[in-house]
Amino acid sequence: MPAVIDTASLPDGSSPTLQLVQANDDEMIESSTMNASSWRGPLDDEGYLEREACLRGTDLGRNGGVTYWILIESAVPPSDKGARRILASCETIKKRALVARPHSGIQEVVSHGIGSVFCPVAHRGRGYARRMLIELGKTLDTWQQKEGEKGVFTALWSDIGKKFYARLGWTVYASSHITLPAKPACDPTAHDLLSVKKLASEDLEELCRVDEASLRSTMARSTSSDVDVRIALIPDVATMQWHHAREDFLGLRLCSRLPLARGALAITKGGRRAWCIWSRTFGTTRHGNVLNILRIVAEPRGGEPPTEKAVSERSAEASSGDDQAAMEHAISAILEQAQVEASDWGMASVELWNPSPLTISAAKKIEPSVVLTDRDDESITSLRWHGKPLPVSAKIEWIANEKYGWC
């Protein structure tokens, strides 16, 4: 049980006695208990703590994958039981990422996603969250990097608008989405496709491998003249499994049912595949129940990353519209599968972040009223550059800025 605090004795956020430290196991549980009302959703406090423990046990979370941080006052000694007074807290998750510069190749790096930024109500108004993020930014310059190396970028998803984190160095990026209503199974829209199927967990490893290879190829190609750096979080299977562990826990706890379909895949007559990987989000009302598309992929011809020559050849072939039309139909088909899955789970809608023009066009084929919504308050994608200093005018392009990266 957290100690009762005399708030009059709390220091200002600029105090030199404040320190960012890693939470021990007891402090990790205490900080999660403190923030439970903000992020537990339909769970009770006990269920929320169990879910967080479940996520720590995933490949992404174990062995130092997730780190819990707390802001403390170093001048205040721990209690008799060794507890330190928590003024604010957050967590970081270690993520594989890619960075590419024009004509300089591609580099795999260690990045971090920042989440669960929290300051207890009684402590607010003193600048603790701001101070914690300032100290965290400095710590993440080298955290979990090879000796002598510096981190390149970190990311977070703001639920308090666009200004707070931007002032602390996390630049706002595209934060838009489209929404499709859930709908029960019916006669599917006519698609000129070989097959459409739902994906199981065992399908994901191969698809994530293909996706990563294609993403690397895209990143390695020369960027446009107005882009200085390209970055991406890698959509690997460990990341997808982290999201699925979350939905599995909630599916069993709330619905006594384990999610089986993890996405959908369609194959065109030309042999190209399009697929999406999804995850169910459970809210406190049906409106808050959303099937999120974590990642959507249009596979290059032949299933392998395209070469520059192949891209050139395909551009001529696609000018007739046949190739693009087939892929558009494939994307429409997998989005329809997502709508049916959402309906089957009692969800209100399907949501897809930062869709490409092709995906928007495909969505309009099945739901003409679809519009692109720009978010202003929630899940604002933000990035901070930690690498070698760039010119003030430098442009960093975020490739595959989709829901899978969120944490």
Short mmCIF file of N, CA and C in Angstrom, two decimals, residues 199-212 235-238 240-241 275 277:
data_model
loop_
_atom_site.label_atom_id
_atom_site.label_comp_id
_atom_site.label_asym_id
_atom_site.label_seq_id
_atom_site.Cartn_x
_atom_site.Cartn_y
_atom_site.Cartn_z
N LEU A 199 -6.06 -15.60 -41.21
CA LEU A 199 -4.74 -16.04 -40.77
C LEU A 199 -4.79 -16.56 -39.34
N ALA A 200 -4.03 -17.60 -39.09
CA ALA A 200 -3.85 -18.13 -37.74
C ALA A 200 -2.48 -17.71 -37.22
N SER A 201 -2.25 -17.92 -35.94
CA SER A 201 -0.97 -17.52 -35.33
C SER A 201 0.22 -18.13 -36.05
N GLU A 202 0.07 -19.41 -36.46
CA GLU A 202 1.20 -20.08 -37.10
C GLU A 202 1.53 -19.54 -38.49
N ASP A 203 0.66 -18.72 -39.05
CA ASP A 203 0.93 -18.12 -40.37
C ASP A 203 1.83 -16.88 -40.28
N LEU A 204 1.95 -16.31 -39.11
CA LEU A 204 2.51 -14.96 -39.01
C LEU A 204 4.01 -14.89 -39.17
N GLU A 205 4.72 -15.91 -38.71
CA GLU A 205 6.19 -15.82 -38.75
C GLU A 205 6.70 -15.65 -40.18
N GLU A 206 6.18 -16.44 -41.10
CA GLU A 206 6.64 -16.35 -42.50
C GLU A 206 6.23 -15.02 -43.12
N LEU A 207 5.01 -14.57 -42.83
CA LEU A 207 4.55 -13.30 -43.40
C LEU A 207 5.34 -12.12 -42.84
N CYS A 208 5.65 -12.16 -41.56
CA CYS A 208 6.45 -11.09 -40.97
C CYS A 208 7.87 -11.09 -41.55
N ARG A 209 8.40 -12.27 -41.82
CA ARG A 209 9.74 -12.36 -42.42
C ARG A 209 9.73 -11.72 -43.80
N VAL A 210 8.73 -12.04 -44.61
CA VAL A 210 8.62 -11.47 -45.96
C VAL A 210 8.43 -9.96 -45.87
N ASP A 211 7.59 -9.54 -44.94
CA ASP A 211 7.33 -8.11 -44.77
C ASP A 211 8.61 -7.36 -44.39
N GLU A 212 9.36 -7.93 -43.45
CA GLU A 212 10.60 -7.27 -43.03
C GLU A 212 11.59 -7.16 -44.18
N PRO A 235 8.21 -4.62 -38.20
CA PRO A 235 6.97 -5.34 -37.88
C PRO A 235 7.22 -6.84 -37.74
N ASP A 236 8.03 -7.21 -36.75
CA ASP A 236 8.40 -8.62 -36.61
C ASP A 236 7.34 -9.40 -35.83
N VAL A 237 7.50 -10.72 -35.80
CA VAL A 237 6.47 -11.56 -35.19
C VAL A 237 6.41 -11.35 -33.68
N ALA A 238 7.52 -11.02 -33.04
CA ALA A 238 7.50 -10.76 -31.60
C ALA A 238 6.60 -9.58 -31.27
N MET A 240 3.98 -8.57 -33.08
CA MET A 240 2.59 -8.99 -33.27
C MET A 240 2.13 -9.86 -32.10
N GLN A 241 3.01 -10.72 -31.61
CA GLN A 241 2.64 -11.60 -30.50
C GLN A 241 2.39 -10.82 -29.22
N TRP A 275 -2.11 -8.87 -47.30
CA TRP A 275 -2.58 -9.37 -46.02
C TRP A 275 -2.60 -8.25 -44.98
N ILE A 277 -2.71 -7.91 -40.54
CA ILE A 277 -2.66 -8.53 -39.21
C ILE A 277 -3.40 -7.60 -38.27
#
